Tab-separated table of C-alpha atoms and ligand atoms in Angstrom:
chain	number	residue	atom	x	y	z
A	141	UNK	CA	-5.672	40.376	16.136
A	142	UNK	CA	-2.497	38.398	15.562
A	143	UNK	CA	-1.906	36.092	12.607
A	144	UNK	CA	-2.374	32.972	14.698
A	145	UNK	CA	-5.557	34.017	16.414
A	146	UNK	CA	-6.937	35.060	13.030
A	147	UNK	CA	-6.105	31.600	11.732
A	148	UNK	CA	-7.676	29.908	14.727
A	149	UNK	CA	-10.928	31.852	14.440
A	150	UNK	CA	-11.153	31.449	10.694
A	151	UNK	CA	-14.489	29.755	9.981
A	152	UNK	CA	-12.756	27.485	7.452
A	153	UNK	CA	-10.651	25.946	10.232
A	154	UNK	CA	-12.831	26.621	13.248
A	155	UNK	CA	-12.965	23.058	14.548
A	156	UNK	CA	-9.854	23.575	16.683
A	157	UNK	CA	-9.156	25.350	19.960
A	158	UNK	CA	-8.935	29.119	20.114
A	159	UNK	CA	-5.653	30.652	21.117
A	160	UNK	CA	-7.370	32.544	23.925
A	161	UNK	CA	-7.571	29.523	26.220
A	162	UNK	CA	-4.331	27.576	25.795
A	163	UNK	CA	-2.845	26.109	27.799
A	164	UNK	CA	-5.890	24.542	29.361
A	165	UNK	CA	-6.036	21.515	31.622
A	166	UNK	CA	-9.383	19.765	31.691
A	167	UNK	CA	-8.195	16.431	33.089
A	168	UNK	CA	-4.871	15.236	34.491
A	169	UNK	CA	-2.968	13.651	31.634
A	170	UNK	CA	-3.833	11.194	30.208
A	171	UNK	CA	-7.574	11.719	30.443
A	172	UNK	CA	-9.926	8.828	29.702
A	173	UNK	CA	-10.194	9.448	25.943
A	174	UNK	CA	-6.414	9.775	25.506
A	175	UNK	CA	-5.854	6.670	27.648
A	176	UNK	CA	-8.133	4.601	25.432
A	177	UNK	CA	-6.232	5.603	22.301
A	178	UNK	CA	-2.843	4.956	23.890
A	179	UNK	CA	-3.935	1.511	25.078
A	180	UNK	CA	-5.303	0.573	21.653
A	181	UNK	CA	-2.171	1.882	19.925
A	182	UNK	CA	0.137	-0.033	22.201
A	183	UNK	CA	-1.870	-3.195	21.619
A	184	UNK	CA	-1.429	-3.012	17.862
A	185	UNK	CA	1.793	-1.168	17.044
A	186	UNK	CA	5.291	-2.562	16.821
A	187	UNK	CA	8.028	-1.324	19.155
A	188	UNK	CA	10.355	1.481	18.156
A	189	UNK	CA	8.399	4.744	18.057
A	190	UNK	CA	8.607	6.915	21.169
A	191	UNK	CA	4.882	6.388	21.787
A	192	UNK	CA	5.932	3.119	23.408
A	193	UNK	CA	8.033	4.890	26.077
A	194	UNK	CA	7.413	4.958	29.814
A	195	UNK	CA	5.440	8.223	29.765
A	196	UNK	CA	2.010	8.414	28.222
A	197	UNK	CA	2.514	10.062	24.817
A	198	UNK	CA	0.524	13.090	23.746
A	199	UNK	CA	-2.591	12.114	21.831
A	200	UNK	CA	-3.388	14.756	19.252
A	201	UNK	CA	-7.022	15.313	18.307
A	202	UNK	CA	-6.641	18.742	16.717
A	203	UNK	CA	-3.923	21.275	15.989
A	204	UNK	CA	-4.201	24.905	14.885
A	205	UNK	CA	-1.513	27.543	14.899
A	206	UNK	CA	0.673	26.751	17.895
A	207	UNK	CA	-2.049	24.983	19.864
A	208	UNK	CA	-2.644	21.255	20.100
A	209	UNK	CA	-5.776	19.806	21.647
A	210	UNK	CA	-6.082	16.276	22.976
A	211	UNK	CA	-9.240	14.133	22.841
A	212	UNK	CA	-10.213	15.136	26.397
A	213	UNK	CA	-10.101	18.841	25.551
A	214	UNK	CA	-6.734	19.634	27.157
A	215	UNK	CA	-4.941	22.350	25.205
A	216	UNK	CA	-1.179	22.570	24.825
A	217	UNK	CA	1.081	25.291	23.468
A	218	UNK	CA	3.447	23.631	21.031
A	219	UNK	CA	6.911	25.069	21.656
A	220	UNK	CA	8.329	22.095	19.762
A	221	UNK	CA	6.372	22.684	16.520
A	222	UNK	CA	5.819	18.918	16.440
A	223	UNK	CA	9.424	17.939	15.579
A	224	UNK	CA	10.206	21.476	14.371
A	225	UNK	CA	7.984	20.937	11.365
A	226	UNK	CA	5.036	23.303	11.867
A	227	UNK	CA	6.917	26.428	10.746
A	228	UNK	CA	3.805	28.109	9.317
A	229	UNK	CA	1.693	26.764	12.187
A	230	UNK	CA	-0.572	23.745	12.342
A	231	UNK	CA	-3.399	23.698	9.794
A	232	UNK	CA	-2.619	27.111	8.367
A	233	UNK	CA	-5.786	28.210	6.514
A	234	UNK	CA	-3.898	28.834	3.257
A	235	UNK	CA	-2.416	25.347	3.374
A	236	UNK	CA	-5.764	23.782	4.258
A	237	UNK	CA	-7.411	25.561	1.354
A	238	UNK	CA	-4.676	24.486	-1.080
A	239	UNK	CA	-5.028	20.859	0.044
A	240	UNK	CA	-8.828	20.920	-0.309
A	241	UNK	CA	-8.577	22.470	-3.720
A	242	UNK	CA	-5.963	20.014	-4.961
A	243	UNK	CA	-7.422	16.834	-3.511
A	244	UNK	CA	-10.711	17.478	-5.298
A	245	UNK	CA	-8.858	17.328	-8.612
A	246	UNK	CA	-6.189	14.669	-8.099
A	247	UNK	CA	-3.732	13.508	-5.487
A	248	UNK	CA	-1.592	10.603	-6.632
A	249	UNK	CA	0.544	11.228	-9.693
A	250	UNK	CA	3.297	8.764	-10.460
A	251	UNK	CA	6.765	10.251	-10.423
A	252	UNK	CA	7.099	9.379	-14.123
A	253	UNK	CA	4.329	11.891	-14.930
A	254	UNK	CA	4.458	15.659	-14.766
A	255	UNK	CA	1.863	17.907	-13.167
A	256	UNK	CA	1.311	21.595	-12.754
A	257	UNK	CA	1.367	21.128	-8.964
A	258	UNK	CA	4.884	19.693	-9.286
A	259	UNK	CA	6.366	22.395	-11.468
A	260	UNK	CA	4.705	25.188	-9.470
A	261	UNK	CA	6.192	23.859	-6.241
A	262	UNK	CA	9.644	23.359	-7.740
A	263	UNK	CA	9.643	26.864	-9.207
A	264	UNK	CA	8.488	28.337	-5.901
A	265	UNK	CA	11.236	26.472	-4.062
A	266	UNK	CA	13.957	27.606	-6.456
A	267	UNK	CA	12.729	31.186	-6.121
A	268	UNK	CA	13.413	31.167	-2.389
A	269	UNK	CA	16.611	29.090	-2.601
A	270	UNK	CA	20.098	30.565	-2.238
A	271	UNK	CA	21.487	31.827	-5.542
A	272	UNK	CA	22.918	29.046	-7.693
A	273	UNK	CA	20.776	26.250	-6.263
A	274	UNK	CA	18.370	26.112	-9.139
A	275	UNK	CA	17.605	22.433	-9.647
A	276	UNK	CA	15.245	20.351	-7.505
A	277	UNK	CA	14.726	16.655	-6.831
A	278	UNK	CA	11.740	15.713	-4.703
A	279	UNK	CA	11.363	13.400	-1.739
A	280	UNK	CA	8.882	12.591	1.001
A	281	UNK	CA	10.935	12.781	4.186
A	282	UNK	CA	14.082	14.447	5.402
A	283	UNK	CA	15.932	11.134	5.383
A	284	UNK	CA	14.822	10.639	1.811
A	285	UNK	CA	16.269	13.991	0.720
A	286	UNK	CA	19.559	13.344	2.518
A	287	UNK	CA	19.780	9.904	0.952
A	288	UNK	CA	19.360	11.483	-2.492
A	289	UNK	CA	21.972	14.133	-1.720
A	290	UNK	CA	24.449	11.495	-0.632
A	291	UNK	CA	23.881	9.442	-3.769
A	292	UNK	CA	24.278	12.531	-5.951
A	293	UNK	CA	27.529	13.523	-4.257
A	294	UNK	CA	28.979	10.022	-4.601
A	295	UNK	CA	27.998	9.490	-8.212
A	296	UNK	CA	29.071	13.006	-9.199
A	297	UNK	CA	32.525	12.737	-7.658
A	298	UNK	CA	33.040	9.025	-8.197
A	299	UNK	CA	34.216	8.897	-4.581
A	300	UNK	CA	32.657	7.227	-1.598
A	301	UNK	CA	33.861	8.646	1.678
A	302	UNK	CA	31.986	11.266	3.647
A	303	UNK	CA	32.882	13.621	6.471
A	304	UNK	CA	30.126	14.268	9.008
A	305	UNK	CA	30.220	15.774	12.499
A	306	UNK	CA	29.527	14.868	16.086
A	307	UNK	CA	25.938	15.650	17.068
A	308	UNK	CA	24.664	15.584	13.482
A	309	UNK	CA	21.259	14.118	12.638
A	310	UNK	CA	20.078	13.161	9.169
A	311	UNK	CA	17.234	10.701	9.713
A	312	UNK	CA	16.773	6.998	10.337
A	313	UNK	CA	16.548	5.421	6.890
A	314	UNK	CA	19.205	2.895	5.917
A	315	UNK	CA	20.838	5.349	3.544
A	316	UNK	CA	21.567	8.035	6.125
A	317	UNK	CA	21.478	6.488	9.583
A	318	UNK	CA	25.198	5.926	9.128
A	319	UNK	CA	25.793	9.690	9.143
A	320	UNK	CA	24.218	10.358	12.531
A	321	UNK	CA	26.477	11.377	15.364
A	322	UNK	CA	24.712	9.152	17.863
A	323	UNK	CA	26.130	5.667	17.310
A	324	UNK	CA	23.265	4.168	19.312
A	325	UNK	CA	20.910	4.895	16.402
A	326	UNK	CA	22.859	2.349	14.396
A	327	UNK	CA	23.720	-0.079	17.151
A	328	UNK	CA	20.058	-0.808	17.908
A	329	UNK	CA	19.252	-1.674	14.297
A	330	UNK	CA	22.460	-3.335	13.186
A	331	UNK	CA	23.787	-0.672	10.838
A	332	UNK	CA	27.280	0.673	10.450
A	333	UNK	CA	28.826	4.132	10.274
A	334	UNK	CA	28.894	5.618	6.780
A	335	UNK	CA	31.055	8.638	7.596
A	336	UNK	CA	34.310	9.785	9.098
A	337	UNK	CA	33.193	11.761	12.140
A	338	UNK	CA	34.924	14.948	13.240
A	339	UNK	CA	33.944	17.236	16.105
A	340	UNK	CA	31.366	19.907	15.314
A	341	UNK	CA	32.458	23.202	16.905
A	342	UNK	CA	30.748	23.122	20.307
A	343	UNK	CA	32.404	25.894	22.308
A	344	UNK	CA	30.737	24.958	25.612
A	345	UNK	CA	32.182	21.445	25.457
A	346	UNK	CA	35.136	21.764	23.128
A	347	UNK	CA	37.410	18.753	23.819
A	348	UNK	CA	40.573	20.882	23.681
A	349	UNK	CA	39.232	23.130	26.443
A	350	UNK	CA	37.084	26.253	26.641
A	351	UNK	CA	39.993	28.612	26.029
A	352	UNK	CA	40.515	27.295	22.501
A	353	UNK	CA	38.564	28.666	19.553
A	354	UNK	CA	36.255	25.777	18.642
A	355	UNK	CA	35.566	27.049	15.113
A	356	UNK	CA	39.260	27.384	14.269
A	357	UNK	CA	40.047	24.034	15.877
A	358	UNK	CA	37.221	22.152	14.142
A	359	UNK	CA	38.243	23.560	10.793
A	360	UNK	CA	41.870	22.621	11.398
A	361	UNK	CA	40.790	19.025	12.000
A	362	UNK	CA	38.867	18.940	8.713
A	363	UNK	CA	41.874	20.388	6.904
A	364	UNK	CA	44.116	17.767	8.472
A	365	UNK	CA	41.698	14.996	7.458
A	366	UNK	CA	41.735	16.173	3.859
A	367	UNK	CA	45.319	17.255	3.418
A	368	UNK	CA	47.438	14.832	5.407
A	369	UNK	CA	47.854	11.809	3.123
A	370	UNK	CA	48.198	9.651	6.233
A	371	UNK	CA	45.054	10.983	7.973
A	372	UNK	CA	43.289	7.741	7.091
A	373	UNK	CA	40.455	9.606	5.371
A	374	UNK	CA	39.666	9.988	1.715
A	375	UNK	CA	39.109	10.487	-1.111
A	376	UNK	CA	36.087	12.407	0.144
A	377	UNK	CA	32.881	12.771	-1.875
A	378	UNK	CA	30.960	15.013	0.493
A	379	UNK	CA	31.049	17.015	3.682
A	380	UNK	CA	27.567	16.818	5.174
A	381	UNK	CA	26.253	18.962	7.998
A	382	UNK	CA	23.406	20.985	9.396
A	383	UNK	CA	24.551	24.617	9.306
A	384	UNK	CA	22.938	25.017	12.740
A	385	UNK	CA	22.519	21.663	14.427
A	386	UNK	CA	19.071	20.898	15.821
A	387	UNK	CA	18.965	17.506	17.504
A	388	UNK	CA	22.655	17.921	18.395
A	389	UNK	CA	21.585	20.572	20.912
A	390	UNK	CA	20.999	23.826	18.927
A	391	UNK	CA	24.633	24.255	17.994
A	392	UNK	CA	25.431	27.524	16.259
A	393	UNK	CA	28.726	27.392	14.346
A	394	UNK	CA	31.290	30.073	15.131
A	395	UNK	CA	31.762	32.688	12.397
A	396	UNK	CA	34.129	31.449	9.720
A	397	UNK	CA	33.412	27.741	10.141
A	398	UNK	CA	30.994	27.320	7.236
A	399	UNK	CA	33.045	29.613	4.992
A	400	UNK	CA	36.137	27.582	5.840
A	401	UNK	CA	34.380	24.350	4.860
A	402	UNK	CA	33.259	25.967	1.602
A	403	UNK	CA	36.822	26.885	0.816
A	404	UNK	CA	38.139	23.388	1.601
A	405	UNK	CA	35.444	21.755	-0.519
A	406	UNK	CA	36.298	24.022	-3.451
A	407	UNK	CA	39.975	23.248	-3.094
A	408	UNK	CA	39.454	19.478	-2.969
A	409	UNK	CA	36.531	19.005	-5.365
A	410	UNK	CA	34.224	17.887	-2.549
A	411	UNK	CA	30.451	18.341	-2.604
A	412	UNK	CA	29.327	20.494	0.326
A	413	UNK	CA	25.901	19.403	1.567
A	414	UNK	CA	23.882	21.513	3.990
A	415	UNK	CA	20.943	19.835	5.653
A	416	UNK	CA	18.484	22.706	6.204
A	417	UNK	CA	15.634	20.341	7.038
A	418	UNK	CA	15.365	21.660	10.584
A	419	UNK	CA	17.470	24.835	10.538
A	420	UNK	CA	15.891	26.178	7.340
A	421	UNK	CA	12.572	27.650	6.257
A	422	UNK	CA	12.786	30.660	8.558
A	423	UNK	CA	13.677	28.777	11.711
A	424	UNK	CA	16.888	30.634	12.653
A	425	UNK	CA	15.778	34.136	11.697
A	426	UNK	CA	16.967	33.845	8.102
A	427	UNK	CA	15.173	31.975	5.358
A	428	UNK	CA	18.057	29.460	5.398
A	429	UNK	CA	20.403	29.215	8.356
A	430	UNK	CA	23.538	29.441	6.199
A	431	UNK	CA	22.311	32.774	4.755
A	432	UNK	CA	23.538	34.397	7.962
A	433	UNK	CA	27.112	33.617	6.948
A	434	UNK	CA	26.582	34.061	3.199
A	435	UNK	CA	27.735	30.510	2.440
A	436	UNK	CA	26.027	28.531	-0.336
A	437	UNK	CA	26.529	24.747	-0.462
A	438	UNK	CA	26.492	22.573	-3.580
A	439	UNK	CA	23.470	20.631	-2.348
A	440	UNK	CA	20.905	21.663	0.231
A	441	UNK	CA	18.220	19.411	1.656
A	442	UNK	CA	14.870	20.711	2.864
A	443	UNK	CA	11.949	18.994	4.549
A	444	UNK	CA	9.796	19.333	7.678
A	445	UNK	CA	8.090	22.771	7.463
A	446	UNK	CA	8.429	23.020	3.700
A	447	UNK	CA	5.369	20.778	3.283
A	448	UNK	CA	3.127	22.901	5.501
A	449	UNK	CA	2.275	19.743	7.462
A	450	UNK	CA	2.402	17.276	4.560
A	451	UNK	CA	5.119	14.741	3.705
A	452	UNK	CA	7.430	16.636	1.385
A	453	UNK	CA	11.163	17.113	1.067
A	454	UNK	CA	13.635	18.042	-1.620
A	455	UNK	CA	17.242	18.386	-2.601
A	456	UNK	CA	18.198	21.709	-4.135
A	457	UNK	CA	21.477	21.963	-5.938
A	458	UNK	CA	23.791	23.348	-8.495
A	459	UNK	CA	23.162	22.407	-12.098
A	460	UNK	CA	26.334	20.336	-12.502
A	461	UNK	CA	25.733	18.079	-9.499
A	462	UNK	CA	21.990	17.785	-10.123
A	463	UNK	CA	22.036	16.995	-13.814
A	464	UNK	CA	24.244	13.954	-14.309
A	465	UNK	CA	21.774	11.117	-13.622
A	466	UNK	CA	20.092	9.273	-16.507
A	467	UNK	CA	16.256	9.225	-16.516
A	468	UNK	CA	14.844	6.599	-14.171
A	469	UNK	CA	17.605	6.958	-11.575
A	470	UNK	CA	15.467	8.834	-9.063
A	471	UNK	CA	11.940	7.692	-8.319
A	472	UNK	CA	9.498	6.897	-5.577
A	473	UNK	CA	5.805	6.118	-5.961
A	474	UNK	CA	4.471	9.115	-4.046
A	475	UNK	CA	7.260	11.590	-4.792
A	476	UNK	CA	5.059	13.653	-7.106
A	477	UNK	CA	1.987	13.582	-4.879
A	478	UNK	CA	0.020	16.622	-5.958
A	479	UNK	CA	-1.624	17.266	-2.584
A	480	UNK	CA	1.703	17.369	-0.763
A	481	UNK	CA	3.111	19.653	-3.438
A	482	UNK	CA	0.132	22.024	-3.332
A	483	UNK	CA	0.511	22.221	0.448
A	484	UNK	CA	4.215	22.985	0.008
A	485	UNK	CA	3.532	25.753	-2.475
A	486	UNK	CA	1.026	27.272	-0.051
A	487	UNK	CA	3.511	27.036	2.840
A	488	UNK	CA	6.180	28.815	0.796
A	489	UNK	CA	3.579	31.454	-0.079
A	490	UNK	CA	2.776	32.037	3.598
A	491	UNK	CA	6.471	32.153	4.511
A	492	UNK	CA	7.170	34.805	1.862
A	493	UNK	CA	4.038	36.892	2.305
A	494	UNK	CA	4.368	37.100	6.089
A	495	UNK	CA	8.181	37.219	6.034
A	496	UNK	CA	8.172	34.698	8.861
A	497	UNK	CA	11.952	34.517	9.106
A	498	UNK	CA	11.908	38.159	10.235
A	499	UNK	CA	9.309	37.322	12.854
A	500	UNK	CA	11.510	34.419	13.941
A	501	UNK	CA	14.497	36.747	14.276
A	502	UNK	CA	12.568	39.378	16.255
A	503	UNK	CA	10.744	37.023	18.620
A	504	UNK	CA	13.794	34.778	18.961
A	505	UNK	CA	16.256	37.503	19.910
A	506	UNK	CA	13.818	38.867	22.517
A	507	UNK	CA	13.322	35.365	23.868
A	508	UNK	CA	17.043	34.588	24.009
A	509	UNK	CA	17.629	37.807	25.934
A	510	UNK	CA	14.862	37.173	28.453
A	511	UNK	CA	15.806	33.525	28.986
A	512	UNK	CA	19.431	34.475	29.634
A	513	UNK	CA	18.332	37.185	32.058
A	514	UNK	CA	15.740	35.098	33.905
A	515	UNK	CA	17.913	31.995	34.164
A	516	UNK	CA	21.175	33.800	34.912
A	517	UNK	CA	21.167	32.731	38.556
A	518	UNK	CA	20.120	29.136	38.062
A	519	UNK	CA	23.204	26.961	38.608
A	520	UNK	CA	21.656	24.142	36.571
A	521	UNK	CA	21.474	26.223	33.430
A	522	UNK	CA	24.856	25.844	31.765
A	523	UNK	CA	24.186	27.756	28.578
A	524	UNK	CA	21.298	29.337	26.683
A	525	UNK	CA	22.027	29.585	22.964
A	526	UNK	CA	20.356	29.815	19.596
A	527	UNK	CA	19.270	31.920	16.665
A	528	UNK	CA	15.743	33.029	15.863
A	529	UNK	CA	13.065	30.747	17.257
A	530	UNK	CA	15.599	27.936	17.615
A	531	UNK	CA	16.823	28.057	21.187
A	532	UNK	CA	18.490	25.510	23.440
A	533	UNK	CA	18.811	25.554	27.224
A	534	UNK	CA	21.617	23.219	28.276
A	535	UNK	CA	21.060	21.764	31.749
A	536	UNK	CA	24.008	20.693	33.891
A	537	UNK	CA	24.536	19.315	37.373
A	538	UNK	CA	26.496	22.466	38.194
A	539	UNK	CA	28.232	25.206	36.262
A	540	UNK	CA	31.743	24.256	37.369
A	541	UNK	CA	31.754	20.597	36.363
A	542	UNK	CA	29.370	21.174	33.422
A	543	UNK	CA	28.251	17.571	33.857
A	544	UNK	CA	25.227	17.103	31.574
A	545	UNK	CA	21.925	16.601	33.406
A	546	UNK	CA	19.554	14.659	31.135
A	547	UNK	CA	17.406	13.614	34.108
A	548	UNK	CA	16.590	17.271	34.844
A	549	UNK	CA	15.813	17.908	31.188
A	550	UNK	CA	13.385	14.961	31.164
A	551	UNK	CA	11.766	16.154	34.410
A	552	UNK	CA	11.375	19.742	33.186
A	553	UNK	CA	9.949	18.561	29.914
A	554	UNK	CA	7.383	16.354	31.641
A	555	UNK	CA	6.469	19.005	34.228
A	556	UNK	CA	5.983	21.588	31.468
A	557	UNK	CA	3.880	19.057	29.546
A	558	UNK	CA	1.669	18.574	32.576
A	559	UNK	CA	1.146	22.339	32.644
A	560	UNK	CA	0.279	22.425	28.951
A	561	UNK	CA	3.580	23.330	27.299
A	562	UNK	CA	5.271	21.047	24.760
A	563	UNK	CA	9.057	21.114	24.495
A	564	UNK	CA	11.709	19.166	22.644
A	565	UNK	CA	14.832	17.669	24.177
A	566	UNK	CA	18.094	17.546	22.239
A	567	UNK	CA	21.852	17.370	22.735
A	568	UNK	CA	24.539	14.703	22.799
A	569	UNK	CA	23.189	13.428	26.111
A	570	UNK	CA	19.579	14.669	25.850
A	571	UNK	CA	20.236	17.447	28.347
A	572	UNK	CA	19.230	20.413	26.175
A	573	UNK	CA	15.685	21.761	26.293
A	574	UNK	CA	14.704	22.808	22.828
A	575	UNK	CA	12.390	25.706	22.016
A	576	UNK	CA	11.294	25.863	18.375
A	577	UNK	CA	7.640	26.926	18.142
A	578	UNK	CA	5.717	27.619	14.955
A	579	UNK	CA	7.047	30.894	13.554
A	580	UNK	CA	3.456	32.140	13.538
A	581	UNK	CA	3.027	31.709	17.291
A	582	UNK	CA	0.928	34.376	18.944
A	583	UNK	CA	3.209	36.568	21.093
A	584	UNK	CA	0.947	36.273	24.104
A	585	UNK	CA	0.961	32.497	23.802
A	586	UNK	CA	4.730	32.511	23.546
A	587	UNK	CA	5.017	34.651	26.696
A	588	UNK	CA	2.687	32.366	28.633
A	589	UNK	CA	4.473	29.214	27.530
A	590	UNK	CA	7.932	30.590	28.251
A	591	UNK	CA	6.762	31.838	31.668
A	592	UNK	CA	5.640	28.295	32.483
A	593	UNK	CA	8.919	26.885	31.197
A	594	UNK	CA	11.039	29.240	33.315
A	595	UNK	CA	8.895	28.507	36.333
A	596	UNK	CA	9.294	24.800	35.713
A	597	UNK	CA	13.074	25.018	35.375
A	598	UNK	CA	13.370	27.077	38.563
A	599	UNK	CA	11.038	24.747	40.447
A	600	UNK	CA	12.666	21.526	39.230
A	601	UNK	CA	13.897	19.287	42.082
B	743	LIG	N1	17.741	16.184	9.036
B	743	LIG	C1	17.505	16.889	10.143
B	743	LIG	C2	18.416	18.041	10.470
B	743	LIG	C3	16.485	16.569	10.995
B	743	LIG	O1	16.294	17.263	12.115
B	743	LIG	C4	15.655	15.466	10.674
B	743	LIG	C5	14.566	15.065	11.564
B	743	LIG	O2	14.502	15.415	12.713
B	743	LIG	C6	15.923	14.750	9.513
B	743	LIG	C7	16.969	15.134	8.703
B	743	LIG	C8	15.109	13.554	9.137
B	743	LIG	O3	13.855	13.957	8.677
B	743	LIG	P1	12.677	12.895	8.614
B	743	LIG	O4	12.339	12.541	10.026
B	743	LIG	O5	11.566	13.646	7.906
B	743	LIG	O6	13.161	11.745	7.827
């Protein structure tokens, strides 16, 4: 029995679907029960979330392992890990048990008070962090953690400017929306850019042409920005990036890029911030994505999967950068929530015990190979790329023009959804199908879901 099917049949969590049946279509989507919830939601909720889009959103009634069930009994295989957050799987029994145990004792603890749940989580996080990142500050969301990292970098250096990259994503809060590559995120809510944007190395669409080395070129542009006194940029407090971009389209940096940034930051006294909120916690086949290149930042933000399904994030960092704020500088009412922290400790325990990053590496490299083989002849598949269970399929109108094809990506995603497979869409123009399942996904489930996906891509009009 695999880990996931064990979890699904565990009597403690048995209310959910079993992995043996997914995907399962009981009614065309949305069925009557889902429809009722969507209608009620749309009657009460403000605009802005994607649930208000043209397509009926998924209504989730239960979630276990990599399977989501809707209120009509339809079962879906979650190749998107619900925003790449269910790294240890939905409702992992260890996490559920830790939550039950903690909530019976206490949940809300103000951030001005200490608790054992808080110190245990922080110690567990430091134990799995890259060497040298041995201080923690807590948060509740990824945006929260990035906001804290940005404030730390600015107050530590006494500088204000930031370098970020095309395609980057850091969240939607006021503090970090200005770092996102997609300007539309700001335009719709009246915010301004907070960073100097440089191109992230994207070999498939490198502006100087495919023959040029994107990693070398991107690094040269950063060097120019920092070292030419007339570049218009500086003095720079922080360089902020995801070591492997997620929402930017699963962008893997060429070898040498992260090390080159490390060297430039050291030379210029700049705080290097890696956002490992999506790329970390086993996702790319290493515990942290940057481990693959042996590069350690000054600050690293974590979120999503780290909470095992609960709202939890953190900044990890070097002593010097993390220890210069006076007491009272960093607070938030629910930051020390003991239930979230207990869930996070349990999720880290599962990650370590089951060495899920190794599973991610093994399943992901097999998947990358089979996707490249099976889609080799499809002219609409421009590139298949990724690391571990973090894979992007870039769809184009044709392979010569490389014109992005977001309409195809939306169609494939919806067609796969209708056959019970959940996918993400990413990329500068939303033309990259994103595969990032729970790292605990049952291998048989993964095969079935990927078979449906390939079929859907090949059958797309
Ligand atoms: N950073 C990265 C790389 C992300 O992918 C996300 C969310 O998708 C965030 C930050 C923001 O996290 P949250 O939505 O929890 O604020």
